[in-house]
mmCIF file of N, CA and C in Angstrom:
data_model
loop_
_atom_site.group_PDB
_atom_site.id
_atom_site.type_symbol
_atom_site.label_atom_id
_atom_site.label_comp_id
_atom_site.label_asym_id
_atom_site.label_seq_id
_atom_site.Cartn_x
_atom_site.Cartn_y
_atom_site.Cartn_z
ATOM 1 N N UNK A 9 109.355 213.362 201.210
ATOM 2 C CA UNK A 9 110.446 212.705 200.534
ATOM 3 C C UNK A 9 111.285 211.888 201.503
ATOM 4 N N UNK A 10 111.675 212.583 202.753
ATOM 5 C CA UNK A 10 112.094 211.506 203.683
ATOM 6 C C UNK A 10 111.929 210.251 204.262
ATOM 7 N N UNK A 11 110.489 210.388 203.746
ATOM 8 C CA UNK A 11 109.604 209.051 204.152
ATOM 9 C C UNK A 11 109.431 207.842 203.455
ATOM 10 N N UNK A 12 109.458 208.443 202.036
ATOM 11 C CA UNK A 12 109.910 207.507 200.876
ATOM 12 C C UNK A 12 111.415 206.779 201.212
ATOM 13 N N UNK A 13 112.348 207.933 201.582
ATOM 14 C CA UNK A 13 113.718 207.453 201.595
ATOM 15 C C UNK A 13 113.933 206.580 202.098
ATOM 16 N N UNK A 14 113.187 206.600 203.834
ATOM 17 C CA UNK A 14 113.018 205.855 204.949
ATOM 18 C C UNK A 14 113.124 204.686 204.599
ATOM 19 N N UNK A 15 111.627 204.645 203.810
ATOM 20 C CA UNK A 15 110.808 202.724 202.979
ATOM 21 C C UNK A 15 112.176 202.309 202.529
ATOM 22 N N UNK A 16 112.990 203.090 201.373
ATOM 23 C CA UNK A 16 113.729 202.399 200.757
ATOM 24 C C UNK A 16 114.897 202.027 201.299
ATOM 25 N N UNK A 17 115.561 202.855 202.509
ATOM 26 C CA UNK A 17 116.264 202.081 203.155
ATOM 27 C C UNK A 17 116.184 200.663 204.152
ATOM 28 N N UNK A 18 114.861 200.823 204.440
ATOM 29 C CA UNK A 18 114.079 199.248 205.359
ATOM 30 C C UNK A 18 113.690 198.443 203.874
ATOM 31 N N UNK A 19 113.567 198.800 202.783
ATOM 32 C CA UNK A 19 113.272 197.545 202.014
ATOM 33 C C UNK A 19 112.070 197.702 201.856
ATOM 34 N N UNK A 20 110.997 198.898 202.286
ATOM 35 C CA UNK A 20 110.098 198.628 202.528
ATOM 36 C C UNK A 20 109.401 199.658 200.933
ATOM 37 N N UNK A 21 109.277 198.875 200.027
ATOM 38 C CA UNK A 21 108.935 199.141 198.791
ATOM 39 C C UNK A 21 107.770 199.752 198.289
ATOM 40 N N UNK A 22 106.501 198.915 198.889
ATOM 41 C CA UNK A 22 105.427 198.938 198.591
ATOM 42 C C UNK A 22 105.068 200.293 199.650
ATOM 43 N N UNK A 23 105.414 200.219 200.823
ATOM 44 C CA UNK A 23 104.789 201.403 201.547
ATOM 45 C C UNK A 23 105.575 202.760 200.835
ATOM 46 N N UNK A 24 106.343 202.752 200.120
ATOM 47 C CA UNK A 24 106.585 203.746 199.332
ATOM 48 C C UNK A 24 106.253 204.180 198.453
ATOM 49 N N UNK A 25 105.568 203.060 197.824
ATOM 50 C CA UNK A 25 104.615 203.608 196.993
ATOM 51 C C UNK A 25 103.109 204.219 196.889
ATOM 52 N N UNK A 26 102.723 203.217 198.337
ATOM 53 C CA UNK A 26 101.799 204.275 198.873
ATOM 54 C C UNK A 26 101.963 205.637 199.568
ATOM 55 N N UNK A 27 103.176 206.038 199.938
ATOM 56 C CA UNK A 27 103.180 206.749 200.297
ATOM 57 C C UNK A 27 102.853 207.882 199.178
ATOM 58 N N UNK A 28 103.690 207.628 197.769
ATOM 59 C CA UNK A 28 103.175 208.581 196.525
ATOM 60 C C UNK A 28 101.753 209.292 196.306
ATOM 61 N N UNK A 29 100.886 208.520 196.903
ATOM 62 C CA UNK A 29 99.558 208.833 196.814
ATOM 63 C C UNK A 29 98.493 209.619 197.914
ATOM 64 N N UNK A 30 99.729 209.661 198.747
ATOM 65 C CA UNK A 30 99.823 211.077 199.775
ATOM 66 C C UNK A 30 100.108 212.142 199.566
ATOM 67 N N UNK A 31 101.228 212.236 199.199
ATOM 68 C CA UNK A 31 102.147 213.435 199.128
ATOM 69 C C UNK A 31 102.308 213.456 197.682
ATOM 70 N N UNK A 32 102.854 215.124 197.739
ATOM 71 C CA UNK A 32 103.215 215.576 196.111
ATOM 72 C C UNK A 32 103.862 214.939 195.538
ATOM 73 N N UNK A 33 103.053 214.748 193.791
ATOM 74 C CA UNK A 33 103.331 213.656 192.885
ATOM 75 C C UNK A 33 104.423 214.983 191.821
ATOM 76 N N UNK A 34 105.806 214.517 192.384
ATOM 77 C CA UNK A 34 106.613 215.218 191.719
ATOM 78 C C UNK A 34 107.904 214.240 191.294
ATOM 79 N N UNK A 35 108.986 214.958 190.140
ATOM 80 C CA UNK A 35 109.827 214.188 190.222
ATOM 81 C C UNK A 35 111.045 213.016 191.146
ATOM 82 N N UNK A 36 111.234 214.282 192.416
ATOM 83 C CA UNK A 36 112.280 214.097 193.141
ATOM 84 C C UNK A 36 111.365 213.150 194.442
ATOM 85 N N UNK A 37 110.181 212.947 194.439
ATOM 86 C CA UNK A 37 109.055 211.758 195.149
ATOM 87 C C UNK A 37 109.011 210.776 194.285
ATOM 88 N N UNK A 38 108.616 210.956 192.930
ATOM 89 C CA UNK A 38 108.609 209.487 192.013
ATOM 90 C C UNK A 38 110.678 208.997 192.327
ATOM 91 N N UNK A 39 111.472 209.695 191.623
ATOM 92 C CA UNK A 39 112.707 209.292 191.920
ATOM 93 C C UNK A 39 113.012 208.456 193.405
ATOM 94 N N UNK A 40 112.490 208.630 194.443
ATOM 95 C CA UNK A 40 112.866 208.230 195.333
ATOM 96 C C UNK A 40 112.289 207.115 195.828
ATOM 97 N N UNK A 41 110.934 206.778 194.841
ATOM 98 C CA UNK A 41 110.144 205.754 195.210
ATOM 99 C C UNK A 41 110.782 204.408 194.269
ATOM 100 N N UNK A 42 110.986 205.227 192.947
ATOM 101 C CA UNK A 42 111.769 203.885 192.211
ATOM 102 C C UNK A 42 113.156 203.551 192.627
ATOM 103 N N UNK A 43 114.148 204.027 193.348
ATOM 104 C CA UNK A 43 115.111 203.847 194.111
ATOM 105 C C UNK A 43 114.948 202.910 195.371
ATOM 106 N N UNK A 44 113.265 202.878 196.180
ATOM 107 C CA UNK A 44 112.972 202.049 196.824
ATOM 108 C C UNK A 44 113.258 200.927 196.685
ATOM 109 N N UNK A 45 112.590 200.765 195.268
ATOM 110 C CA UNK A 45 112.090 199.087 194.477
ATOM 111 C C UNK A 45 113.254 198.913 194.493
ATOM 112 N N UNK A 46 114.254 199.665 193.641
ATOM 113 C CA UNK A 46 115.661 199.462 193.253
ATOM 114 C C UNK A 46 116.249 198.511 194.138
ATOM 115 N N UNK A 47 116.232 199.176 195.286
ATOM 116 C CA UNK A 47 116.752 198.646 196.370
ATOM 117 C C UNK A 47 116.557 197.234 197.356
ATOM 118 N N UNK A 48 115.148 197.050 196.777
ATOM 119 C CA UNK A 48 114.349 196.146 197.389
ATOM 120 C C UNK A 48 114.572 195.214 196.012
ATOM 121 N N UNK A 49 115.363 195.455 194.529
ATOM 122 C CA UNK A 49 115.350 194.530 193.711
ATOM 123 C C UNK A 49 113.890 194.255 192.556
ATOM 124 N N UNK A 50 112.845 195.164 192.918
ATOM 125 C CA UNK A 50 111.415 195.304 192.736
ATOM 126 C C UNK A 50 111.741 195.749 191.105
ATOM 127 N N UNK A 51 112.046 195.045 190.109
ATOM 128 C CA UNK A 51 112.435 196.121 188.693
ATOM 129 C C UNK A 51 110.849 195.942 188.225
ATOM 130 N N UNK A 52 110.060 195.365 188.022
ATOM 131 C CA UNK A 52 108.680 195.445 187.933
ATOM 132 C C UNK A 52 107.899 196.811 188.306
ATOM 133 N N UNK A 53 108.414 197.005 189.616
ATOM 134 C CA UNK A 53 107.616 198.130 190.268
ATOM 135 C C UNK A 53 108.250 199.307 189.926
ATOM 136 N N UNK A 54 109.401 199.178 189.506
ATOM 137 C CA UNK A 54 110.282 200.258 189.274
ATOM 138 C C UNK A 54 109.754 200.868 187.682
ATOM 139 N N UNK A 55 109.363 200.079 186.871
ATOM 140 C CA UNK A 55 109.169 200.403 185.642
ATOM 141 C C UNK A 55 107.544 201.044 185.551
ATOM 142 N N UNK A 56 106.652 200.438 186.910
ATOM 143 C CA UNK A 56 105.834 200.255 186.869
ATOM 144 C C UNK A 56 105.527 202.015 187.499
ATOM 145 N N UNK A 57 106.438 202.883 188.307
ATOM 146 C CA UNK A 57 106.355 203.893 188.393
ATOM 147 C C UNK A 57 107.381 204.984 187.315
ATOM 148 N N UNK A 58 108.052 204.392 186.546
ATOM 149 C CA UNK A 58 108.999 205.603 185.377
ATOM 150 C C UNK A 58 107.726 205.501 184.595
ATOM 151 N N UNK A 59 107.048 204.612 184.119
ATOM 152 C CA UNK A 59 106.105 204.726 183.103
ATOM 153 C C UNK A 59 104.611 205.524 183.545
ATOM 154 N N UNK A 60 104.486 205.062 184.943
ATOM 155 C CA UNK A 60 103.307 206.466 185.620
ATOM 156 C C UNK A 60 103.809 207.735 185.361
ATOM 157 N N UNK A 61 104.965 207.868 185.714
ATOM 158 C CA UNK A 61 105.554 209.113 185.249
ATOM 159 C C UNK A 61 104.926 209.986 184.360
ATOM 160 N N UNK A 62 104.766 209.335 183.177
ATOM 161 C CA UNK A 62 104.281 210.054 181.757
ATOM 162 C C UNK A 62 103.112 210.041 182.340
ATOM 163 N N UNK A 63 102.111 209.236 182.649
ATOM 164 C CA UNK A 63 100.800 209.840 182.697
ATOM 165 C C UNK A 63 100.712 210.739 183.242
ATOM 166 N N UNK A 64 101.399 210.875 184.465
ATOM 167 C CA UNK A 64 101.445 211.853 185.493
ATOM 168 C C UNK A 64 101.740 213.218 184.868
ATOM 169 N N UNK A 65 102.346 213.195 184.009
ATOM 170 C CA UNK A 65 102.903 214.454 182.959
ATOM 171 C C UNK A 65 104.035 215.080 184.069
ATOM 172 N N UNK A 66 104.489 213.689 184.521
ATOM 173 C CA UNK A 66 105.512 214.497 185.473
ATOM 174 C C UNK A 66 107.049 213.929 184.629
ATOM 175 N N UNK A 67 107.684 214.645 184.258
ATOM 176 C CA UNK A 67 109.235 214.368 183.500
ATOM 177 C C UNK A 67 109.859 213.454 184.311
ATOM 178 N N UNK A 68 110.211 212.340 183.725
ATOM 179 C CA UNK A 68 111.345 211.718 184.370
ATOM 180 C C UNK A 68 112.577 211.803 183.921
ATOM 181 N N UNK A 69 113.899 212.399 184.805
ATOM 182 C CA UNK A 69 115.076 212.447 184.407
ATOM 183 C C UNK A 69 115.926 211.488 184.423
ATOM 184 N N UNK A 70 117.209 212.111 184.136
ATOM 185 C CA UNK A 70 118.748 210.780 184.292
ATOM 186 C C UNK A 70 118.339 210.150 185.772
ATOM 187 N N UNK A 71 118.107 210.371 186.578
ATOM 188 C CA UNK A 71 117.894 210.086 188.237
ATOM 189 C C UNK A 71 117.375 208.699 187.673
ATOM 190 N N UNK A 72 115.897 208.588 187.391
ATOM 191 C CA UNK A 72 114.248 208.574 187.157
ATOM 192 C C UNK A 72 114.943 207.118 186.732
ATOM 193 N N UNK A 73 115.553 206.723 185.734
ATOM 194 C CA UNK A 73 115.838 206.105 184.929
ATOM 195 C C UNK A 73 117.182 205.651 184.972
ATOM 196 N N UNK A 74 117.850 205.936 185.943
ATOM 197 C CA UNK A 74 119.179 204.946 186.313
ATOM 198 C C UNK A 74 118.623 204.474 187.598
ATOM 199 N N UNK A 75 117.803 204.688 188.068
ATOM 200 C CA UNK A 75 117.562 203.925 189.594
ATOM 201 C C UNK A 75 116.521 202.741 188.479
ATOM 202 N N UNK A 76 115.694 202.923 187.546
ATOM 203 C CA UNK A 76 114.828 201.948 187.026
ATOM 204 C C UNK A 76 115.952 200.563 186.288
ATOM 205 N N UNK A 77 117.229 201.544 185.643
ATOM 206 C CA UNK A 77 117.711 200.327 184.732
ATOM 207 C C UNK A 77 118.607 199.732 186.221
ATOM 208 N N UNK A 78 119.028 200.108 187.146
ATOM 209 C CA UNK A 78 119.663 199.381 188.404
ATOM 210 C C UNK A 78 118.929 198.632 188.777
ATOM 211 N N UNK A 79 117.516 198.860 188.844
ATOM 212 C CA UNK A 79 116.667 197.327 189.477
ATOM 213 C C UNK A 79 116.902 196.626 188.539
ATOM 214 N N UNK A 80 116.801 196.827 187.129
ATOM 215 C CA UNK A 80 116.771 195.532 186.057
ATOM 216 C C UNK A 80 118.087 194.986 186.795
ATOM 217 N N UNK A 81 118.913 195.551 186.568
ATOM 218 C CA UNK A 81 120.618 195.083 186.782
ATOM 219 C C UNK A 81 120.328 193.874 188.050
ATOM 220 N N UNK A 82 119.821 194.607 188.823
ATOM 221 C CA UNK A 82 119.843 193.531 190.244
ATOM 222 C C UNK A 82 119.274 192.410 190.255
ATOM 223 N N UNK A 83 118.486 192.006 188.925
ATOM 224 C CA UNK A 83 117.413 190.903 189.014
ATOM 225 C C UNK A 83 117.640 190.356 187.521
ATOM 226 N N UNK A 84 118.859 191.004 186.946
ATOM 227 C CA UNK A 84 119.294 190.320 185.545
ATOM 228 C C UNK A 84 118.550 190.785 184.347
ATOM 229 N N UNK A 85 117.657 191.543 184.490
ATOM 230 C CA UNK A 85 116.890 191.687 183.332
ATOM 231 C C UNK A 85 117.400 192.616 182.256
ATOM 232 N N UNK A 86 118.674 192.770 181.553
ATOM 233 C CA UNK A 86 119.437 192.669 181.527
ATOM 234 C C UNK A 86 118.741 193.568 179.947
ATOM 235 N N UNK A 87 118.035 192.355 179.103
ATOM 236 C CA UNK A 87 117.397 193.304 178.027
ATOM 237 C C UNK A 87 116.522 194.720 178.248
ATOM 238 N N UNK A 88 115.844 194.164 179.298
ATOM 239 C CA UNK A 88 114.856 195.526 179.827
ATOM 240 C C UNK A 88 115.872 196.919 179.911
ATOM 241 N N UNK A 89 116.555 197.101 180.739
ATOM 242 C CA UNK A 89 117.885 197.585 181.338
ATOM 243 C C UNK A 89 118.321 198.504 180.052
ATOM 244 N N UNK A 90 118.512 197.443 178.721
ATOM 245 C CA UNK A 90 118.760 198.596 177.526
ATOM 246 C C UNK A 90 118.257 199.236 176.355
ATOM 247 N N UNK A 91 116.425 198.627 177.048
ATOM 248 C CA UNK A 91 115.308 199.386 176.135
ATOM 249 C C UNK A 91 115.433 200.441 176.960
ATOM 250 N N UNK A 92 115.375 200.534 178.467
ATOM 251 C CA UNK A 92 115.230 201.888 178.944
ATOM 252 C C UNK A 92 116.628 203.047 178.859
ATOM 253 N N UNK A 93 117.932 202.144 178.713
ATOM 254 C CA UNK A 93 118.732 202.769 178.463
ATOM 255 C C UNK A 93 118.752 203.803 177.215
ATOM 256 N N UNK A 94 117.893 203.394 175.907
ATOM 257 C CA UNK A 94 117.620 203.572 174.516
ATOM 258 C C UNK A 94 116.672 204.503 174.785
ATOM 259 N N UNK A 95 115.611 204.323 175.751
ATOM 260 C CA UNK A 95 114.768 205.299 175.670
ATOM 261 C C UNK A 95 115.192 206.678 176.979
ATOM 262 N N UNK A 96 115.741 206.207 177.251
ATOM 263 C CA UNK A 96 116.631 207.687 178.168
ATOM 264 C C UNK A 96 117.267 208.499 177.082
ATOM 265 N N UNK A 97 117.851 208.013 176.014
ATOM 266 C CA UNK A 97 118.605 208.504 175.215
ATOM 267 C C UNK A 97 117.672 209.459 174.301
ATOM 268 N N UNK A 98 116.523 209.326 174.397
ATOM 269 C CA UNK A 98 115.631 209.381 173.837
ATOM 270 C C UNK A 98 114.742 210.648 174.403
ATOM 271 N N UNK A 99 114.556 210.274 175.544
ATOM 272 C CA UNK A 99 114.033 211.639 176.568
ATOM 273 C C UNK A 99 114.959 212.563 176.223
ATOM 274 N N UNK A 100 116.415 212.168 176.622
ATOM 275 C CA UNK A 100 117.394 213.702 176.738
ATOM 276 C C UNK A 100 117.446 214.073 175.165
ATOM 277 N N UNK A 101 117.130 213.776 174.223
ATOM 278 C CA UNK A 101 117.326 214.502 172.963
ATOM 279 C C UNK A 101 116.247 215.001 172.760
ATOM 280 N N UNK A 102 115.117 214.679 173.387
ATOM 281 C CA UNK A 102 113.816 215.799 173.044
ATOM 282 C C UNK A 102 114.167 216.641 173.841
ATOM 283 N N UNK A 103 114.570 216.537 175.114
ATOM 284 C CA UNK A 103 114.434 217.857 176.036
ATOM 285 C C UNK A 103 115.605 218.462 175.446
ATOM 286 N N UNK A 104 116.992 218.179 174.342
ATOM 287 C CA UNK A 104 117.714 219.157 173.960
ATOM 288 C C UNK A 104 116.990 219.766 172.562
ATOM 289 N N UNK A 105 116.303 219.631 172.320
ATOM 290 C CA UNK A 105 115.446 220.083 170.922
ATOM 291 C C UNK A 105 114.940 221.089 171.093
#
């Protein structure tokens, strides 16, 4: 997880995402990889790992999904930003069910 953190503080996006495919494919590793992109402005890549998520059958939380709608934010995408906002809303009412 530190290593991910690392990428995302250098900007360095993509090696964070390879790094995922090293190390354990868990929440608090996906979270830190879409915080990369975030950071690097990457909202493509960012969506492009909340939505691996599900295949992964790994849960994505509030984390998971405010670092994804912050890349939209950073690059304007502004509609994207409040489909995922809609569908966060959406996760947390199944997991209160």
């Amino acid at each position: 997880n530190s290593a991910i953190a690392a990428c995302g503080r250098g900007k360095q996006w993509q090696r964070a995402i390879d790094l995922l495919g090293i190390i354990e494919a868990n929440t608090i590793n996906y979270n830190t990889a879409i915080s990369a992109c975030e950071k690097a402005a990457e909202w493509r890549s960012a969506l492009m790992l909340l939505s691996s998520m599900g295949r992964m059958v790994i849960q994505p939380d509030t984390i998971s999904y405010s670092a994804a709608i912050s890349a939209c934010e950073k690059c304007a995408e502004w509609q994207v930003a409040l489909l995922l906002l809609s569908a966060m809303g959406l996760v947390v009412l199944e997991l209160d069910s």
